[in-house]
PDB file of C-alpha atoms in Angstrom:
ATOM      1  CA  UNK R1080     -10.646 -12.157  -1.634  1.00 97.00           C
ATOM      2  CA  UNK R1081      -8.087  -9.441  -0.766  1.00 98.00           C
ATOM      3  CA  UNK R1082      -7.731  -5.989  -2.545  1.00 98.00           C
ATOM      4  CA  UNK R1083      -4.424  -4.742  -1.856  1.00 98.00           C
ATOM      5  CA  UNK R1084      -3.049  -0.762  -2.631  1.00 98.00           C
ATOM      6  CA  UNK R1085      -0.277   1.709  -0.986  1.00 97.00           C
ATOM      7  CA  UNK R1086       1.407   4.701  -1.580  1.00 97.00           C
ATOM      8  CA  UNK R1087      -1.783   6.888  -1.959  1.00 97.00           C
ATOM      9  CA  UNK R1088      -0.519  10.098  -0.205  1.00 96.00           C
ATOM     10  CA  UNK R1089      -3.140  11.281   0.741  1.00 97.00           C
ATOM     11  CA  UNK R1090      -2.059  15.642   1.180  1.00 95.00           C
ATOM     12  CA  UNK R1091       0.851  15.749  -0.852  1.00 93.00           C
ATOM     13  CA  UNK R1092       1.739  19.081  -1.475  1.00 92.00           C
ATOM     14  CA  UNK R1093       2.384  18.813  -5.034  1.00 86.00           C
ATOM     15  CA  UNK R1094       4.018  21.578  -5.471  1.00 84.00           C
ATOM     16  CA  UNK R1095       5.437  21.434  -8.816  1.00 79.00           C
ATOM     17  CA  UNK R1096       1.553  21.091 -10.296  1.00 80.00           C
ATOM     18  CA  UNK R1097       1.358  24.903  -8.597  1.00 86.00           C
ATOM     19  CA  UNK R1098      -2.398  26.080  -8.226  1.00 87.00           C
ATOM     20  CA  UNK R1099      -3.505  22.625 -10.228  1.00 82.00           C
ATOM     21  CA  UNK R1100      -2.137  20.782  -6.888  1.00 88.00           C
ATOM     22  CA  UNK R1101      -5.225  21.196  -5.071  1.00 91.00           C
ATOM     23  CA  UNK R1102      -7.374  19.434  -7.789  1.00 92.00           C
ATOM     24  CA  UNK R1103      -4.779  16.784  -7.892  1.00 88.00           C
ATOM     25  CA  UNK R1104      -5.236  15.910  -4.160  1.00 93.00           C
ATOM     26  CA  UNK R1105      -8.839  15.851  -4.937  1.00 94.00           C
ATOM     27  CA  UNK R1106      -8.217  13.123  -8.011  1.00 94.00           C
ATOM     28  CA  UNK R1107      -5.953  11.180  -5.601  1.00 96.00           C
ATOM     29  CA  UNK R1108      -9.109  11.055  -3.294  1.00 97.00           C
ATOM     30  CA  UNK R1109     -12.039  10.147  -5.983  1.00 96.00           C
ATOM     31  CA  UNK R1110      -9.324   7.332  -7.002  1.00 96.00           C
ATOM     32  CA  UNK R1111      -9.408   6.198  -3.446  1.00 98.00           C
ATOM     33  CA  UNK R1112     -13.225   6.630  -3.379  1.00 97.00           C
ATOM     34  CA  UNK R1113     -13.308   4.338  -6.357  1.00 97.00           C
ATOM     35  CA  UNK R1114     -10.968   1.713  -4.727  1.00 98.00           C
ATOM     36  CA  UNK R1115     -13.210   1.201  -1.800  1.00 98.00           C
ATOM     37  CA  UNK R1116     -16.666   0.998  -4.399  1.00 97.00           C
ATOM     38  CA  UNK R1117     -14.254  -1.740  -5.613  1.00 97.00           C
ATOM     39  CA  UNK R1118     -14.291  -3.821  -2.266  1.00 98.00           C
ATOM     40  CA  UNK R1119     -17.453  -3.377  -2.433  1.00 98.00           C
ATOM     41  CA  UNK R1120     -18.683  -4.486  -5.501  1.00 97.00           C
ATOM     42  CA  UNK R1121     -16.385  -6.902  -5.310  1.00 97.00           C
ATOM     43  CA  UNK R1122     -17.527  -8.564  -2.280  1.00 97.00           C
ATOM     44  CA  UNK R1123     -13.609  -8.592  -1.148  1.00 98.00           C
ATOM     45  CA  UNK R1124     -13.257  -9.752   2.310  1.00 98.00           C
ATOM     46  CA  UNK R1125     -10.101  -7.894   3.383  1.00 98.00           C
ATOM     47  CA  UNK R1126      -8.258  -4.545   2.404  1.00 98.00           C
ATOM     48  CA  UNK R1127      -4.680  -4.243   2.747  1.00 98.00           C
ATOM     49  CA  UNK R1128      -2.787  -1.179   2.950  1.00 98.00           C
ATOM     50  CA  UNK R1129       1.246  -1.088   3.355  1.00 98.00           C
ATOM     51  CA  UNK R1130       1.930   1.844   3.985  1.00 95.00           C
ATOM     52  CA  UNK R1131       2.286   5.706   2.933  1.00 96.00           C
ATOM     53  CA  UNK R1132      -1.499   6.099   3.323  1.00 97.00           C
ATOM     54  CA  UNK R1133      -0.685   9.833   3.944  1.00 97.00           C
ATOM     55  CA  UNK R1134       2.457  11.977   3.002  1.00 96.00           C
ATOM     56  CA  UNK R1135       3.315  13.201   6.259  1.00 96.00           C
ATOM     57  CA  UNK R1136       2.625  11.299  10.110  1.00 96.00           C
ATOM     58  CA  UNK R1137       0.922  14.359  11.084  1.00 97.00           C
ATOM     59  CA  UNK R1138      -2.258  14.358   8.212  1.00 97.00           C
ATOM     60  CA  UNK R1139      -4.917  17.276   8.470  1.00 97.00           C
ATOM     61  CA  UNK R1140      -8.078  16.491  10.388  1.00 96.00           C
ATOM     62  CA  UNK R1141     -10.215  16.702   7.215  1.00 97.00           C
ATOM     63  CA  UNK R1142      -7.464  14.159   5.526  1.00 97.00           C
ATOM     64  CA  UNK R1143      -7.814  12.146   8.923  1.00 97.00           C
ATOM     65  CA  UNK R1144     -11.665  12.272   8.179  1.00 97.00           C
ATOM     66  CA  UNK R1145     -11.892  11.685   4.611  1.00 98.00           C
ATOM     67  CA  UNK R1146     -10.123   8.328   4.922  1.00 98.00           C
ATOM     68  CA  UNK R1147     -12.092   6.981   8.463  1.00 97.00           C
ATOM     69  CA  UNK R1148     -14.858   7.398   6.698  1.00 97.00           C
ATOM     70  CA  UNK R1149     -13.986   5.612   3.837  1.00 98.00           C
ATOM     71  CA  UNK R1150     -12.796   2.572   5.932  1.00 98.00           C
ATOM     72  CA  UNK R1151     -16.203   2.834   7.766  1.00 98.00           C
ATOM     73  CA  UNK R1152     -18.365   2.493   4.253  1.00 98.00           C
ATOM     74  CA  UNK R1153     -16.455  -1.027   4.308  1.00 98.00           C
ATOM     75  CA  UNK R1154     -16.890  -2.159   7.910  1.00 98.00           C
ATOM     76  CA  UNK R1155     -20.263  -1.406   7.545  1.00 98.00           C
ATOM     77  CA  UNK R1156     -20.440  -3.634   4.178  1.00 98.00           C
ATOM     78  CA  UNK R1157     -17.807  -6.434   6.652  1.00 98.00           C
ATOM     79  CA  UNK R1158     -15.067  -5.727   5.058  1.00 98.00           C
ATOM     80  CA  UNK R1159     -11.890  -5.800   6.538  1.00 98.00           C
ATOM     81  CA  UNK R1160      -8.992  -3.211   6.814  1.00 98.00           C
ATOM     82  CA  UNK R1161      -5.156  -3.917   7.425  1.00 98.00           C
ATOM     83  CA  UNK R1162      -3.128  -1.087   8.110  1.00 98.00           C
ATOM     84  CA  UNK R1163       0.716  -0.793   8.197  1.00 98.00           C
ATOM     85  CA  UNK R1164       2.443   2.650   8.689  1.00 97.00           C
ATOM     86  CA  UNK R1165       4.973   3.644   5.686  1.00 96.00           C
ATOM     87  CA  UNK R1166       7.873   5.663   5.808  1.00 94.00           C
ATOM     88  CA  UNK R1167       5.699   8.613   4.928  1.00 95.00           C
ATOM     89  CA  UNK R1168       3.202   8.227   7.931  1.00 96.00           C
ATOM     90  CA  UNK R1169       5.609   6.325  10.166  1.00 95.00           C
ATOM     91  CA  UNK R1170       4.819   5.466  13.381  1.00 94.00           C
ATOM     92  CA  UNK R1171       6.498   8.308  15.070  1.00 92.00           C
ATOM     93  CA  UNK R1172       5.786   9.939  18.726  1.00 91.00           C
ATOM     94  CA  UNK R1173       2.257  11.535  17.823  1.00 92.00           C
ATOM     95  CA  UNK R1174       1.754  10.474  14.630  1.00 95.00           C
ATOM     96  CA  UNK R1175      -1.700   9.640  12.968  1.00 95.00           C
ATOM     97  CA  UNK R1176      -1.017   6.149  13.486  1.00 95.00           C
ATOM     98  CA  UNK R1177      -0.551   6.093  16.945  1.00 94.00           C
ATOM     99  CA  UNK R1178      -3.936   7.525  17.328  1.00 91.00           C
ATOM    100  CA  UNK R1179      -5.976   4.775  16.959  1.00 86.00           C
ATOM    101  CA  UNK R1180      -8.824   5.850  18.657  1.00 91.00           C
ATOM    102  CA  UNK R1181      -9.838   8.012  15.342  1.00 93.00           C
ATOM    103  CA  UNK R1182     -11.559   4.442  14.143  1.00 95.00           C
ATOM    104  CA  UNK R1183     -13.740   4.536  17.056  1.00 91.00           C
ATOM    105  CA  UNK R1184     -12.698   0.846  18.296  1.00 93.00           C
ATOM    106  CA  UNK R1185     -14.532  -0.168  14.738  1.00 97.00           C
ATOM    107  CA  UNK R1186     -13.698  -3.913  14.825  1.00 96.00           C
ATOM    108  CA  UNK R1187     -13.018  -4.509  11.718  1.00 98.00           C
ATOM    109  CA  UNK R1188     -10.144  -1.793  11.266  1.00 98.00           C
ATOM    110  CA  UNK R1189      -6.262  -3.329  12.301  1.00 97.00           C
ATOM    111  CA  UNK R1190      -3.250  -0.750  12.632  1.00 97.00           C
ATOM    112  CA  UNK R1191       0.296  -2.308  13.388  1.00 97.00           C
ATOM    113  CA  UNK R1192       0.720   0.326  15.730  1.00 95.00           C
ATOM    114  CA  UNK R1193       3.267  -0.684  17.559  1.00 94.00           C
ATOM    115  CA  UNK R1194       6.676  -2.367  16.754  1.00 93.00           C
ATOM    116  CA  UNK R1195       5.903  -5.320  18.951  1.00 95.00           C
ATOM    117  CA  UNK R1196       2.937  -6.391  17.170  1.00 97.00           C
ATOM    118  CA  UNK R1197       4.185  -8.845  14.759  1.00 97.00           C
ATOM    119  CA  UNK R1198       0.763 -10.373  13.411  1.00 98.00           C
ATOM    120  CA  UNK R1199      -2.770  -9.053  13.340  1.00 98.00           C
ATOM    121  CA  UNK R1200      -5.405 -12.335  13.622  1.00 98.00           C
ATOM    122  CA  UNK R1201      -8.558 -12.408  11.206  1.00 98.00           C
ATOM    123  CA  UNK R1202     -10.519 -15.208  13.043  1.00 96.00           C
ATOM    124  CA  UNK R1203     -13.655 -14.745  10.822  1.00 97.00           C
ATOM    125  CA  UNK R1204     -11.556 -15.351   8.064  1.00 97.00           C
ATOM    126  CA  UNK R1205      -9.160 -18.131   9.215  1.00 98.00           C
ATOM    127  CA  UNK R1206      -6.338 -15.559   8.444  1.00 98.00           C
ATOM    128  CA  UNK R1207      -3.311 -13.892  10.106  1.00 98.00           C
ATOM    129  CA  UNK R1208      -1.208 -10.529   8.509  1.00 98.00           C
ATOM    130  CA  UNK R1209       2.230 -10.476   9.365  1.00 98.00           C
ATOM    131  CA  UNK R1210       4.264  -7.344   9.156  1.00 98.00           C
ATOM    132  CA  UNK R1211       6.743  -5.000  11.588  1.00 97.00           C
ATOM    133  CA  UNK R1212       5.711  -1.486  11.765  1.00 95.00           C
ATOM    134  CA  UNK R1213       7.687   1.263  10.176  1.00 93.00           C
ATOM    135  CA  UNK R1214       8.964   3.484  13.057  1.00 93.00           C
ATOM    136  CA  UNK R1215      12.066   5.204  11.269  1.00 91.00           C
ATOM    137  CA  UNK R1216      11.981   6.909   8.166  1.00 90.00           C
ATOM    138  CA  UNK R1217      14.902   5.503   7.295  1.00 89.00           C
ATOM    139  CA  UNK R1218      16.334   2.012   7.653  1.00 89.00           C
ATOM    140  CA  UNK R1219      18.778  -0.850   6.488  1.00 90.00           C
ATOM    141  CA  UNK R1220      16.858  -3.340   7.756  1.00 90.00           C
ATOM    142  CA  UNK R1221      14.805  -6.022   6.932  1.00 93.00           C
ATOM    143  CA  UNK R1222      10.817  -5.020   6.778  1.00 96.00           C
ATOM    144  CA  UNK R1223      10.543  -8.561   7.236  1.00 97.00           C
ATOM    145  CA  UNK R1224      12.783  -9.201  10.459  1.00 95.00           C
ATOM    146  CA  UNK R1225      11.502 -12.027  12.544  1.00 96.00           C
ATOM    147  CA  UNK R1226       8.746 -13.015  10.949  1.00 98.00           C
ATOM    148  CA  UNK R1227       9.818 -16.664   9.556  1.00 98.00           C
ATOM    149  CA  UNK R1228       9.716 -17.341  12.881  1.00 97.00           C
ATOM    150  CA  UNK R1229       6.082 -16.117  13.792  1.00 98.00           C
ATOM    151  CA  UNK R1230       4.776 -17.294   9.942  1.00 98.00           C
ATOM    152  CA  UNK R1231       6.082 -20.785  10.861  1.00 97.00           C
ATOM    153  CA  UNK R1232       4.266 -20.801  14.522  1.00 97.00           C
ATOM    154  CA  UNK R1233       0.922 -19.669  12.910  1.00 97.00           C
ATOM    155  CA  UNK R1234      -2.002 -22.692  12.987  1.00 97.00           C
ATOM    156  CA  UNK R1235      -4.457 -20.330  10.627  1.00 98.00           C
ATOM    157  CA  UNK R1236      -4.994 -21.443   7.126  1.00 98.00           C
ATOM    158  CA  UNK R1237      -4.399 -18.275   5.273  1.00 98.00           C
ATOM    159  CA  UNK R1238      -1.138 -16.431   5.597  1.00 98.00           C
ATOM    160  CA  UNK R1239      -0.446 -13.125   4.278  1.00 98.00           C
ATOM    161  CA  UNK R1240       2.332 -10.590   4.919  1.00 98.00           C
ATOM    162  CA  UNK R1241       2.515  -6.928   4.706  1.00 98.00           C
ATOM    163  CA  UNK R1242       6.063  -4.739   3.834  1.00 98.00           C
ATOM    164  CA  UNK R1243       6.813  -1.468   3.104  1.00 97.00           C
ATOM    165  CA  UNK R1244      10.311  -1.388   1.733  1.00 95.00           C
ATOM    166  CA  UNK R1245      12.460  -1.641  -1.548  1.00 93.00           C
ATOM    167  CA  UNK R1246      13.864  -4.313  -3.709  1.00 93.00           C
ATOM    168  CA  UNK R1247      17.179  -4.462  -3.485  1.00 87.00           C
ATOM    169  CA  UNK R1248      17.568  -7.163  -6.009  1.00 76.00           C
ATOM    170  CA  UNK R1249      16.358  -3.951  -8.876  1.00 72.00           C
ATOM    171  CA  UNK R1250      19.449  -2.077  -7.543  1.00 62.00           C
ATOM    172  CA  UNK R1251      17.270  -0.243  -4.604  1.00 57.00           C
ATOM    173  CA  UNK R1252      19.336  -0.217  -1.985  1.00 54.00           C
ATOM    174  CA  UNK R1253      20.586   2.275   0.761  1.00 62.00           C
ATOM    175  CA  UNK R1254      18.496   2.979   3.865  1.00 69.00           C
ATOM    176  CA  UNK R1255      15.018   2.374   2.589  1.00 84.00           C
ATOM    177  CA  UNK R1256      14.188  -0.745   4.125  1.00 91.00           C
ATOM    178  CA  UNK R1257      15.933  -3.106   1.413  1.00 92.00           C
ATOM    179  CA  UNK R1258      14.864  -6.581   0.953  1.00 94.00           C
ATOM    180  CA  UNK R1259      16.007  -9.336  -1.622  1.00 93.00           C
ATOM    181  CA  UNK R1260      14.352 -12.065  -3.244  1.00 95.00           C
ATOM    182  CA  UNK R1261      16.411 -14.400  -0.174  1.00 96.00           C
ATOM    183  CA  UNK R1262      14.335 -12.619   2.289  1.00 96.00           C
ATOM    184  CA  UNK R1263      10.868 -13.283  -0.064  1.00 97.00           C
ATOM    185  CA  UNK R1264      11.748 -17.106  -0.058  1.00 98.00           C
ATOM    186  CA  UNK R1265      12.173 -16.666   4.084  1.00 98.00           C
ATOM    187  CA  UNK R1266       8.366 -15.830   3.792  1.00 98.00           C
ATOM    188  CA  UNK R1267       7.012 -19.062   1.522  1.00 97.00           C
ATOM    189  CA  UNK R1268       4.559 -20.592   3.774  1.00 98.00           C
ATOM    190  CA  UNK R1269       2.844 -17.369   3.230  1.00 98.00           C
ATOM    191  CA  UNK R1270       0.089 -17.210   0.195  1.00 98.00           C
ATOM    192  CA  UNK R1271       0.696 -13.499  -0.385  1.00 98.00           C
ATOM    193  CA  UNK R1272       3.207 -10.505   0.251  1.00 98.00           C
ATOM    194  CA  UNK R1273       1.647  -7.521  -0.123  1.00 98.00           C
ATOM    195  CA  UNK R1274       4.457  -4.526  -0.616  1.00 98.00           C
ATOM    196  CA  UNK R1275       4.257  -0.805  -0.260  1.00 97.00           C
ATOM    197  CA  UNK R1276       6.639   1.833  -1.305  1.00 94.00           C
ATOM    198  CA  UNK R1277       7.701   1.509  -5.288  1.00 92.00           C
ATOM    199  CA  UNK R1278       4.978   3.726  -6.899  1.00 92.00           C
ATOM    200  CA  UNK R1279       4.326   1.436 -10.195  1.00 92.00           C
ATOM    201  CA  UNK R1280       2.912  -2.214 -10.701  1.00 95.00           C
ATOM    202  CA  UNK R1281       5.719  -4.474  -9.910  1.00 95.00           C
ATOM    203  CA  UNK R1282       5.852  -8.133  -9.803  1.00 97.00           C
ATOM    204  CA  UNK R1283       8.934  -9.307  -7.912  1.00 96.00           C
ATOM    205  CA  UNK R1284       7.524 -12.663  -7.279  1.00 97.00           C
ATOM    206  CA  UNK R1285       9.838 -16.029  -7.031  1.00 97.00           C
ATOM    207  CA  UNK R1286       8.764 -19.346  -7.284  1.00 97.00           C
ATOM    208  CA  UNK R1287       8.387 -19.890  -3.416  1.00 97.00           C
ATOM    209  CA  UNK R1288       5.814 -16.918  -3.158  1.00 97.00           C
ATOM    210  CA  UNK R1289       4.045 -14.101  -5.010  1.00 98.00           C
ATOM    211  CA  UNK R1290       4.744 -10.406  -4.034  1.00 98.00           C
ATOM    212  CA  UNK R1291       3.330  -7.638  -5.741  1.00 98.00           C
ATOM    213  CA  UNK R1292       3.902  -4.132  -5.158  1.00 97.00           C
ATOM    214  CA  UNK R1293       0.347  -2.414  -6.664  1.00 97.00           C
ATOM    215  CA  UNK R1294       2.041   0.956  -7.154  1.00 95.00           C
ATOM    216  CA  UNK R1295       0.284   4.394  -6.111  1.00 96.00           C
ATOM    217  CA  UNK R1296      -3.354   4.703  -6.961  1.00 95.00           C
ATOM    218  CA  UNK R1297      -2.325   7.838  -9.254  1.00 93.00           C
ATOM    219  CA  UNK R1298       1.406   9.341 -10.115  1.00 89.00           C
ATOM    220  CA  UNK R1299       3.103  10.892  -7.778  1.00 85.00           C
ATOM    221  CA  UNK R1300       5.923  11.837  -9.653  1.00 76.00           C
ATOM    222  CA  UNK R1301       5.983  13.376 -13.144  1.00 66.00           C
ATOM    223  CA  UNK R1302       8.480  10.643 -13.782  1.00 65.00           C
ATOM    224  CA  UNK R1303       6.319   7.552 -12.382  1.00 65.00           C
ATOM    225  CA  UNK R1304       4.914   5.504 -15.247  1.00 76.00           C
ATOM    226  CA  UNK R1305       2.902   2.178 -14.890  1.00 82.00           C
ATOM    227  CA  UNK R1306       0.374   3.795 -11.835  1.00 90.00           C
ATOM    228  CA  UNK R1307      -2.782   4.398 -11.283  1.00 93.00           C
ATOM    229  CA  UNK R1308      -3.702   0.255  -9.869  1.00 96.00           C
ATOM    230  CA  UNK R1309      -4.983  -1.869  -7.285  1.00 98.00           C
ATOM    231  CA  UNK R1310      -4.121  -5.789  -7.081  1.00 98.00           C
ATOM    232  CA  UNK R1311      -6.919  -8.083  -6.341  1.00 98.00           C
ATOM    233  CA  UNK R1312      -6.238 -11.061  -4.951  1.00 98.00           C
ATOM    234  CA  UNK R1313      -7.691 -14.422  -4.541  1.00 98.00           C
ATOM    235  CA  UNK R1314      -6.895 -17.423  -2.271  1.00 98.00           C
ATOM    236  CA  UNK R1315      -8.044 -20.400  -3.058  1.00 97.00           C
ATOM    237  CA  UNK R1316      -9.599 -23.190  -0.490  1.00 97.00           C
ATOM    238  CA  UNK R1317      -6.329 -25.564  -1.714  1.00 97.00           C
ATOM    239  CA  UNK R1318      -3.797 -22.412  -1.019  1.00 97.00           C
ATOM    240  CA  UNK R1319      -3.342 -21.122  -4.403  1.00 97.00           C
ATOM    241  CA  UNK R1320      -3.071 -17.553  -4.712  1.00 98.00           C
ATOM    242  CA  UNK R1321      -4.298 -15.267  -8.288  1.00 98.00           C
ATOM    243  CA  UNK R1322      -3.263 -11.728  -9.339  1.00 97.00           C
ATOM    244  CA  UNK R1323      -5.809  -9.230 -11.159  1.00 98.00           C
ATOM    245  CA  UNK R1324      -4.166  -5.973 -11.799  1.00 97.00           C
ATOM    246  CA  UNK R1325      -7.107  -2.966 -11.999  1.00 97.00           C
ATOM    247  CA  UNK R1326      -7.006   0.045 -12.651  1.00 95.00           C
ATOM    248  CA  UNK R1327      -8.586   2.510 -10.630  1.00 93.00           C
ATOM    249  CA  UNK R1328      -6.357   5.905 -11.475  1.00 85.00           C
ATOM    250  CA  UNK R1329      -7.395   8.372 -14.178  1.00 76.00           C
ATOM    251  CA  UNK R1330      -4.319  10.305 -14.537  1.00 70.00           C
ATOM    252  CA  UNK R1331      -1.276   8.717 -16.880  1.00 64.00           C
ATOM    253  CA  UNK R1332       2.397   9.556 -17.495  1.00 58.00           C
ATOM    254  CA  UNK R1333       3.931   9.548 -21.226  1.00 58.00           C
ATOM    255  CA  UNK R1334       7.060   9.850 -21.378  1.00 57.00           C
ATOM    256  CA  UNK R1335       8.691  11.633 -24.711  1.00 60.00           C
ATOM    257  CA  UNK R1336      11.961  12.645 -26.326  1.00 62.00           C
ATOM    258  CA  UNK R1337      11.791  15.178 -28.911  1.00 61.00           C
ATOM    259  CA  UNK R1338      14.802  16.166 -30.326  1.00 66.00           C
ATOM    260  CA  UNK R1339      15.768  19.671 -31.360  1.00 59.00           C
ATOM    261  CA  UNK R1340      15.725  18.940 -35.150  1.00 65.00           C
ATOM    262  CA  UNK R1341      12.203  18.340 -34.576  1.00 65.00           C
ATOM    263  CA  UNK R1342      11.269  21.639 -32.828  1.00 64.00           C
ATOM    264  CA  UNK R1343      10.775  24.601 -34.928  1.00 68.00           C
ATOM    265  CA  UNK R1344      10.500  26.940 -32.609  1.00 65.00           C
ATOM    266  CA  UNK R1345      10.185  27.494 -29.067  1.00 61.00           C
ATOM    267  CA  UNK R1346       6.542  27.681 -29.510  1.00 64.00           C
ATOM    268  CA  UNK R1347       6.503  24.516 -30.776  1.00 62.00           C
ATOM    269  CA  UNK R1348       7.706  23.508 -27.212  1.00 56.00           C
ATOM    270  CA  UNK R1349       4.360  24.158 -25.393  1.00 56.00           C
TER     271      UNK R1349
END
């Protein structure tokens, strides 16, 4: 059983919630808090996170603490954690990812911390995560460059693959590491792709492979709707892979037009 989230942002600034941003950072971080009582509770084996864990590469040390300790709580319960920098905590020269001696050599925490590491190996749970670390903020490539290749070579039973990029095939294009549902089929003998980056539930699955982006944990934008989840995910023995959406946020978008027939005065407004 996997529990897969991303785009947390942990220490956004929020600056457009003004003096409510500092309780908002503090929501982001109970949501968290209640994602990894999920693993627990859940008795999930493995937690995967592509990406944008923080909003900057360069987190606070009581940011950096907060979420150690969290991943500790779930290596002491034997649960596993799969890390892969996003374009918001890239792995940049002195960034918080490069720094991987903050876990303490815990064994069961895995950072793609370097852009040669193409696959992170689970041998407890017969299991291999594929992914290429985010360096650049930017990019028009792939986030899935090369790893057919090393998916194909891979003798473990469960495969599972980790981007942090945007669908192209939705109209997201430009430098933000686009990918297309072409490059999805590429990844087929995998059981799972677990996506970072879009900030609401998405389902871009094909009929080779199912890829879910889980969307941040709360918004993150006033103009974000469909946030606020976590994707749990279970493989079976005979390779078949099931999606429960859960939520886990407490905050929620709604999104209305009002029309100035309607308003009777500016009062009305507020």
């Amino acid at each position: 059983k996997i529990l897969h989230t991303s785009d947390i942002h942990i220490g956004a600034p929020f600056k457009f919630l003004g003096e409510n941003g500092g309780a908002y950072r503090n929501r982001i971080k109970k949501s968290f808090e209640n994602t990894i009582d999920i693993c627990i509770s859940e008795g999930i084996n493995l937690l995967l996170l592509p990406g944008d864990i923080f909003d900057s590469p360069y987190p606070s040390e009581i940011n950096i603490t907060f979420f150690r300790d969290q991943l500790f709580k779930l290596s002491d319960n034997g649960i596993r954690t799969v890390i892969l920098p996003g374009n918001h905590d890239n792995l940049e020269v002195g960034s918080i990812f490069t720094k991987t001696e903050i876990f303490q050599n815990d064994p069961n925490i895995f950072v793609f911390d370097s852009v040669k590491k193409k696959e992170i190996r689970i041998e407890a749970l017969e299991l291999t995560v594929f992914a290429n670390a985010t360096v650049d903020k930017n990019s028009k490539g792939s986030p899935f460059k090369d790893l057919p290749e090393h998916i194909s070579k891979c003798t473990d039973k469960y495969k599972v693959v980790m981007g942090h990029g945007s669908y192209s095939d939705m109209g997201h294009k430009g430098d933000a590491y686009p990918f297309s549902k072409e490059d999805l089929n590429t990844l087929s003998k995998a059981q799972y792709v677990a996506l970072g980056d879009w900030h609401g539930y998405l389902d871009v699955s094909t009929s080779l492979v199912k890829a879910i982006y889980p969307g941040s944990i709360e918004p993150i934008q006033f103009d974000q709707e469909n946030s606020g989840n976590v994707v749990l995910v279970t493989i079976t023995d005979d390779l078949k892979t099931s999606i429960e959406k859960r939520k886990v946020g407490s905050a929620t978008i709604i999104s209305k037009i009002i029309t100035l027939e309607e308003v009777e005065s500016a009062d009305n407004l507020i």
